[in-house]
mmCIF file of C-alpha atoms in Angstrom:
data_model
loop_
_atom_site.group_PDB
_atom_site.id
_atom_site.type_symbol
_atom_site.label_atom_id
_atom_site.label_comp_id
_atom_site.label_asym_id
_atom_site.label_seq_id
_atom_site.Cartn_x
_atom_site.Cartn_y
_atom_site.Cartn_z
ATOM 1 C CA MET A 23 34.095 14.232 28.551
ATOM 2 C CA THR A 24 31.343 12.982 26.772
ATOM 3 C CA ARG A 25 29.612 9.616 26.999
ATOM 4 C CA ILE A 26 30.635 8.159 23.723
ATOM 5 C CA ASP A 27 34.116 9.290 24.381
ATOM 6 C CA ALA A 28 33.730 7.400 27.789
ATOM 7 C CA ALA A 29 32.515 4.582 26.061
ATOM 8 C CA PHE A 30 35.519 4.405 23.955
ATOM 9 C CA ARG A 31 37.973 5.006 26.949
ATOM 10 C CA ARG A 32 36.338 2.106 28.458
ATOM 11 C CA LEU A 33 36.744 -0.292 25.560
ATOM 12 C CA ARG A 34 40.286 0.555 25.096
ATOM 13 C CA ALA A 35 41.302 -0.016 29.162
ATOM 14 C CA SER A 36 39.524 -3.427 28.637
ATOM 15 C CA GLY A 37 41.341 -4.166 25.545
ATOM 16 C CA GLU A 38 37.842 -5.037 23.309
ATOM 17 C CA LYS A 39 36.280 -3.560 20.295
ATOM 18 C CA GLY A 40 33.167 -1.567 20.551
ATOM 19 C CA LEU A 41 29.550 -2.867 18.892
ATOM 20 C CA VAL A 42 27.646 0.367 17.354
ATOM 21 C CA VAL A 43 24.179 -1.067 16.992
ATOM 22 C CA TYR A 44 21.448 0.736 14.529
ATOM 23 C CA LEU A 45 17.930 0.835 14.867
ATOM 24 C CA THR A 46 15.079 2.840 13.110
ATOM 25 C CA ALA A 47 13.106 4.634 15.814
ATOM 26 C CA GLY A 48 9.434 4.117 15.940
ATOM 27 C CA ASP A 49 10.018 0.737 13.583
ATOM 28 C CA PRO A 50 7.332 -1.078 13.845
ATOM 29 C CA THR A 51 5.491 0.872 16.467
ATOM 30 C CA PRO A 52 6.954 3.621 19.071
ATOM 31 C CA ALA A 53 5.990 1.317 22.342
ATOM 32 C CA ALA A 54 7.979 -1.897 20.327
ATOM 33 C CA SER A 55 10.958 0.185 19.268
ATOM 34 C CA LEU A 56 11.780 1.528 22.817
ATOM 35 C CA ARG A 57 11.210 -2.253 23.585
ATOM 36 C CA TYR A 58 14.200 -3.106 20.847
ATOM 37 C CA LEU A 59 16.359 -0.147 21.903
ATOM 38 C CA ARG A 60 16.279 -1.501 25.566
ATOM 39 C CA ALA A 61 17.300 -5.028 24.689
ATOM 40 C CA ALA A 62 19.891 -4.183 22.360
ATOM 41 C CA ALA A 63 21.291 -2.090 25.488
ATOM 42 C CA ASP A 64 21.002 -4.819 27.972
ATOM 43 C CA ALA A 65 22.505 -7.272 25.848
ATOM 44 C CA GLY A 66 25.707 -5.035 25.284
ATOM 45 C CA ALA A 67 25.499 -2.447 22.342
ATOM 46 C CA ASP A 68 27.762 -0.155 23.368
ATOM 47 C CA ILE A 69 26.763 2.472 21.570
ATOM 48 C CA ILE A 70 23.123 3.018 19.923
ATOM 49 C CA GLU A 71 22.199 4.596 16.282
ATOM 50 C CA VAL A 72 18.476 5.676 16.232
ATOM 51 C CA GLY A 73 17.971 6.276 12.811
ATOM 52 C CA VAL A 74 15.189 9.095 12.374
ATOM 53 C CA PRO A 75 12.841 7.678 9.610
ATOM 54 C CA PHE A 76 12.876 9.433 6.204
ATOM 55 C CA SER A 77 10.718 9.219 3.017
ATOM 56 C CA ASP A 78 14.000 9.513 0.820
ATOM 57 C CA PRO A 79 16.733 7.317 2.687
ATOM 58 C CA THR A 80 18.951 7.632 -0.208
ATOM 59 C CA ALA A 81 22.065 5.791 1.460
ATOM 60 C CA ASP A 82 19.800 3.086 2.766
ATOM 61 C CA GLY A 83 19.010 -0.424 1.436
ATOM 62 C CA PRO A 84 15.581 -2.171 0.969
ATOM 63 C CA THR A 85 15.746 -3.377 4.757
ATOM 64 C CA ILE A 86 16.107 -0.060 6.380
ATOM 65 C CA GLU A 87 14.411 1.812 3.480
ATOM 66 C CA ALA A 88 11.182 -0.644 4.785
ATOM 67 C CA ALA A 89 11.563 0.039 8.279
ATOM 68 C CA SER A 90 11.638 3.960 7.693
ATOM 69 C CA GLY A 91 8.225 3.212 6.031
ATOM 70 C CA ARG A 92 6.835 1.011 8.833
ATOM 71 C CA ALA A 93 7.869 4.193 11.214
ATOM 72 C CA LEU A 94 6.570 6.709 9.174
ATOM 73 C CA SER A 95 3.327 4.881 9.106
ATOM 74 C CA ALA A 96 3.440 4.510 12.928
ATOM 75 C CA GLY A 97 3.258 8.118 12.831
ATOM 76 C CA MET A 98 7.341 8.284 13.851
ATOM 77 C CA ASN A 99 9.077 12.035 13.054
ATOM 78 C CA VAL A 100 12.034 13.910 14.707
ATOM 79 C CA ALA A 101 9.930 14.952 17.715
ATOM 80 C CA GLY A 102 8.914 10.993 18.184
ATOM 81 C CA ALA A 103 12.551 10.125 18.194
ATOM 82 C CA LEU A 104 13.591 12.608 20.742
ATOM 83 C CA GLU A 105 10.619 11.474 23.076
ATOM 84 C CA LEU A 106 11.926 8.008 22.194
ATOM 85 C CA VAL A 107 15.426 8.803 23.591
ATOM 86 C CA ARG A 108 13.927 10.309 26.365
ATOM 87 C CA ARG A 109 12.267 7.386 27.590
ATOM 88 C CA PHE A 110 14.869 5.026 27.048
ATOM 89 C CA ARG A 111 17.434 7.512 29.271
ATOM 90 C CA ASP A 112 14.682 6.464 31.655
ATOM 91 C CA THR A 113 16.469 3.318 32.138
ATOM 92 C CA HIS A 114 19.486 3.285 29.970
ATOM 93 C CA ALA A 115 22.961 5.282 30.103
ATOM 94 C CA THR A 116 23.973 3.809 26.490
ATOM 95 C CA PRO A 117 25.350 6.231 24.668
ATOM 96 C CA VAL A 118 22.920 7.279 21.697
ATOM 97 C CA VAL A 119 23.429 9.071 18.109
ATOM 98 C CA LEU A 120 20.644 10.057 16.439
ATOM 99 C CA PHE A 121 20.748 9.161 12.758
ATOM 100 C CA GLY A 122 19.378 10.686 10.029
ATOM 101 C CA TYR A 123 18.928 12.964 6.505
ATOM 102 C CA CYS A 124 19.389 16.494 6.652
ATOM 103 C CA ASN A 125 15.789 17.821 5.852
ATOM 104 C CA PRO A 126 13.779 16.775 8.543
ATOM 105 C CA PHE A 127 16.664 18.138 11.143
ATOM 106 C CA HIS A 128 16.532 21.489 8.680
ATOM 107 C CA ARG A 129 13.099 21.743 9.037
ATOM 108 C CA TYR A 130 12.964 21.235 13.029
ATOM 109 C CA GLY A 131 15.866 24.048 13.114
ATOM 110 C CA TRP A 132 19.300 23.151 14.099
ATOM 111 C CA PRO A 133 19.269 25.322 17.221
ATOM 112 C CA SER A 134 16.061 23.923 18.532
ATOM 113 C CA LEU A 135 16.870 20.477 17.473
ATOM 114 C CA CYS A 136 20.132 20.395 19.397
ATOM 115 C CA ARG A 137 18.597 21.903 22.694
ATOM 116 C CA ASP A 138 16.034 19.357 22.526
ATOM 117 C CA ALA A 139 18.223 16.518 21.839
ATOM 118 C CA ARG A 140 20.431 17.360 24.487
ATOM 119 C CA GLU A 141 17.670 17.465 27.043
ATOM 120 C CA ALA A 142 16.441 14.352 25.554
ATOM 121 C CA GLY A 143 19.288 12.480 26.453
ATOM 122 C CA VAL A 144 20.865 12.240 22.955
ATOM 123 C CA ASP A 145 24.552 12.609 22.480
ATOM 124 C CA GLY A 146 25.504 13.325 19.160
ATOM 125 C CA PHE A 147 24.547 13.341 15.457
ATOM 126 C CA LEU A 148 25.126 11.608 12.293
ATOM 127 C CA VAL A 149 23.760 13.422 9.194
ATOM 128 C CA VAL A 150 24.361 11.209 6.182
ATOM 129 C CA ASP A 151 23.453 13.324 3.586
ATOM 130 C CA LEU A 152 25.073 16.687 4.993
ATOM 131 C CA PRO A 153 28.698 17.187 3.364
ATOM 132 C CA PHE A 154 31.352 18.346 5.421
ATOM 133 C CA GLU A 155 31.644 21.315 3.305
ATOM 134 C CA GLU A 156 27.594 22.106 3.733
ATOM 135 C CA SER A 157 27.493 21.837 7.722
ATOM 136 C CA GLU A 158 28.247 25.549 8.922
ATOM 137 C CA GLU A 159 24.584 25.708 9.819
ATOM 138 C CA ALA A 160 24.364 22.408 11.933
ATOM 139 C CA LEU A 161 27.678 22.273 13.359
ATOM 140 C CA PRO A 162 27.528 25.851 15.834
ATOM 141 C CA SER A 163 24.265 24.328 17.143
ATOM 142 C CA ILE A 164 25.669 20.913 17.926
ATOM 143 C CA ARG A 165 29.067 21.905 19.657
ATOM 144 C CA LYS A 166 27.164 24.844 21.398
ATOM 145 C CA ALA A 167 24.717 21.989 22.865
ATOM 146 C CA GLY A 168 27.614 20.189 23.446
ATOM 147 C CA LEU A 169 26.942 17.206 21.413
ATOM 148 C CA ASP A 170 28.733 15.166 19.354
ATOM 149 C CA TRP A 171 28.901 15.383 15.191
ATOM 150 C CA ILE A 172 30.034 11.834 13.785
ATOM 151 C CA PRO A 173 31.759 12.426 10.582
ATOM 152 C CA LEU A 174 31.404 9.913 7.527
ATOM 153 C CA ALA A 175 34.325 8.597 5.472
ATOM 154 C CA ALA A 176 33.920 6.752 2.060
ATOM 155 C CA PRO A 177 36.081 4.273 0.061
ATOM 156 C CA THR A 178 35.912 7.150 -2.267
ATOM 157 C CA SER A 179 37.236 10.005 0.116
ATOM 158 C CA GLY A 180 41.250 10.747 -0.763
ATOM 159 C CA MET A 181 43.129 10.630 2.628
ATOM 160 C CA ALA A 182 43.617 14.797 2.991
ATOM 161 C CA ARG A 183 39.522 14.620 3.057
ATOM 162 C CA VAL A 184 39.270 12.004 5.601
ATOM 163 C CA ARG A 185 42.056 14.098 8.066
ATOM 164 C CA ALA A 186 39.693 17.070 7.674
ATOM 165 C CA ILE A 187 36.851 15.475 8.225
ATOM 166 C CA ASP A 188 38.337 13.656 11.110
ATOM 167 C CA ARG A 189 39.860 17.190 12.532
ATOM 168 C CA ALA A 190 36.512 18.457 12.320
ATOM 169 C CA GLY A 191 34.703 15.764 14.049
ATOM 170 C CA SER A 192 34.196 14.160 17.345
ATOM 171 C CA GLY A 193 32.729 10.832 19.220
ATOM 172 C CA PHE A 194 33.855 8.541 16.335
ATOM 173 C CA LEU A 195 34.619 8.686 12.965
ATOM 174 C CA TYR A 196 32.639 6.548 11.020
ATOM 175 C CA LEU A 197 33.999 4.232 8.262
ATOM 176 C CA ILE A 198 31.617 3.200 5.454
ATOM 177 C CA SER A 199 33.491 0.098 4.034
ATOM 178 C CA VAL A 200 32.151 -0.235 0.922
ATOM 179 C CA THR A 201 30.365 1.979 -2.000
ATOM 180 C CA GLY A 202 26.899 1.963 -2.461
ATOM 181 C CA VAL A 203 23.817 1.599 0.095
ATOM 182 C CA THR A 204 23.669 -0.202 3.578
ATOM 183 C CA GLY A 205 22.454 -3.846 3.877
ATOM 184 C CA VAL A 206 23.752 -7.098 4.679
ATOM 185 C CA ARG A 207 26.191 -8.547 2.846
ATOM 186 C CA LYS A 208 27.677 -12.511 3.126
ATOM 187 C CA THR A 209 31.253 -10.962 2.698
ATOM 188 C CA LEU A 210 33.062 -7.771 2.782
ATOM 189 C CA PRO A 211 35.412 -6.649 0.060
ATOM 190 C CA PRO A 212 39.396 -7.507 0.813
ATOM 191 C CA GLU A 213 40.258 -4.304 0.323
ATOM 192 C CA VAL A 214 38.673 -3.219 3.318
ATOM 193 C CA ALA A 215 41.447 -4.315 5.795
ATOM 194 C CA ALA A 216 43.948 -1.831 4.141
ATOM 195 C CA TRP A 217 41.447 0.651 4.041
ATOM 196 C CA THR A 218 40.610 1.005 7.676
ATOM 197 C CA ARG A 219 44.385 0.172 8.624
ATOM 198 C CA LYS A 220 45.107 3.285 6.556
ATOM 199 C CA VAL A 221 42.600 5.647 7.786
ATOM 200 C CA SER A 222 43.135 4.325 11.657
ATOM 201 C CA LYS A 223 46.499 5.048 11.309
ATOM 202 C CA ALA A 224 46.071 8.917 10.642
ATOM 203 C CA ALA A 225 42.409 9.487 12.635
ATOM 204 C CA ARG A 226 42.256 11.488 15.586
ATOM 205 C CA LEU A 227 39.170 9.753 16.571
ATOM 206 C CA PRO A 228 38.197 6.450 17.669
ATOM 207 C CA VAL A 229 36.945 4.384 13.908
ATOM 208 C CA ALA A 230 34.255 2.573 13.565
ATOM 209 C CA VAL A 231 33.131 0.240 10.520
ATOM 210 C CA GLY A 232 30.094 -0.027 9.056
ATOM 211 C CA PHE A 233 27.842 -1.037 5.902
ATOM 212 C CA GLY A 234 27.622 -4.712 5.732
ATOM 213 C CA ILE A 235 28.239 -6.201 8.997
ATOM 214 C CA SER A 236 25.939 -9.002 9.529
ATOM 215 C CA THR A 237 27.952 -11.687 11.292
ATOM 216 C CA PRO A 238 29.985 -11.919 14.308
ATOM 217 C CA ALA A 239 33.101 -13.199 12.029
ATOM 218 C CA MET A 240 32.469 -10.251 10.326
ATOM 219 C CA ALA A 241 32.326 -8.095 13.015
ATOM 220 C CA ALA A 242 35.355 -9.381 14.297
ATOM 221 C CA ALA A 243 37.143 -8.729 10.867
ATOM 222 C CA ALA A 244 36.019 -5.332 10.426
ATOM 223 C CA THR A 245 37.668 -4.407 13.501
ATOM 224 C CA ARG A 246 40.999 -6.089 13.305
ATOM 225 C CA HIS A 247 42.361 -2.388 12.453
ATOM 226 C CA ALA A 248 39.235 -0.408 14.040
ATOM 227 C CA ASP A 249 37.775 0.614 17.238
ATOM 228 C CA ALA A 250 34.285 -0.339 16.675
ATOM 229 C CA ALA A 251 31.806 -1.987 14.120
ATOM 230 C CA VAL A 252 28.204 -0.896 13.012
ATOM 231 C CA VAL A 253 25.795 -3.606 12.509
ATOM 232 C CA GLY A 254 22.687 -2.131 11.149
ATOM 233 C CA SER A 255 20.386 -4.146 8.675
ATOM 234 C CA ALA A 256 21.049 -7.310 10.570
ATOM 235 C CA CYS A 257 19.464 -5.874 13.482
ATOM 236 C CA VAL A 258 16.316 -4.311 11.570
ATOM 237 C CA LYS A 259 15.755 -7.698 9.908
ATOM 238 C CA ILE A 260 14.763 -9.030 13.127
ATOM 239 C CA VAL A 261 12.841 -5.949 14.053
ATOM 240 C CA GLU A 262 10.998 -6.799 10.568
ATOM 241 C CA ARG A 263 10.576 -10.451 11.028
ATOM 242 C CA ASN A 264 9.175 -9.908 14.777
ATOM 243 C CA GLY A 265 7.280 -7.104 14.688
ATOM 244 C CA ARG A 266 5.493 -6.102 18.160
ATOM 245 C CA GLY A 267 5.918 -9.704 18.854
ATOM 246 C CA PRO A 268 7.256 -10.520 22.214
ATOM 247 C CA ARG A 269 10.119 -12.429 21.072
ATOM 248 C CA GLY A 270 11.350 -9.975 18.804
ATOM 249 C CA PRO A 271 13.643 -8.491 21.579
ATOM 250 C CA ALA A 272 14.889 -11.659 23.063
ATOM 251 C CA GLU A 273 16.270 -12.648 19.474
ATOM 252 C CA LEU A 274 17.772 -9.220 19.054
ATOM 253 C CA SER A 275 19.421 -9.680 22.600
ATOM 254 C CA ARG A 276 20.901 -12.972 21.291
ATOM 255 C CA PHE A 277 22.035 -11.678 18.394
ATOM 256 C CA VAL A 278 23.633 -8.688 19.968
ATOM 257 C CA ARG A 279 25.684 -10.859 22.278
ATOM 258 C CA SER A 280 26.877 -12.720 19.851
ATOM 259 C CA LEU A 281 28.381 -9.783 18.196
ATOM 260 C CA LYS A 282 29.910 -8.404 21.296
ATOM 261 C CA LYS A 283 31.350 -11.834 22.629
ATOM 262 C CA ALA A 284 33.335 -11.700 18.713
ATOM 263 C CA LEU A 285 34.882 -8.366 19.956
ATOM 264 C CA ARG A 286 36.049 -9.375 22.978
#
């Protein structure tokens, strides 16, 4: 059983919904980034997505795009993200998903990347721009290393495709709540509830809803028919406001605790 499987099993046993927190690796510096990761874990994040910064993040809105820019300016790359996870693993067992785009992972080389990721303590991959139909290069290496491949389904995905993606993936199914890019939204579209209920009934994997969730109330609403909520840009905004300052991790901790409280 993987760490991600164990997390969802624990959540089901306790009757809780899960909280997946996204943070960009190296934002604003590697040392500060590690403090934010530890703060999120200490505050109750069930799974952490560690974003590998990329110069052309096509699925990300201005908040995470800016975070990628800060991290790249600080020298972060795939190897740096793996080192960050390795240092996080010195103190925490929270499941970690390496979140990113195909190009940097492809350049590193999937066999080497999966071996190094496993050794660093990564639990799975989520590759935003890797279509299911073109995953033949990556999937064998991911599976050989015993890591999870987190598939994505969008509102534009038909149910036949959702079922195929669900069967091919492991860990959890990332359900994108809206069309468009990541970013804080004040409300989610009313059709999200029906879409989530339909996918959750059909899915073999636990379902985590992401994109646009920015408050405890939104997280609770998003998980009415799902297993977990993913909160990214709202967390990254705290990093953006505080940078390397000592108050940043404490502010992130308070926010994560408030999200987690709403999911119990």
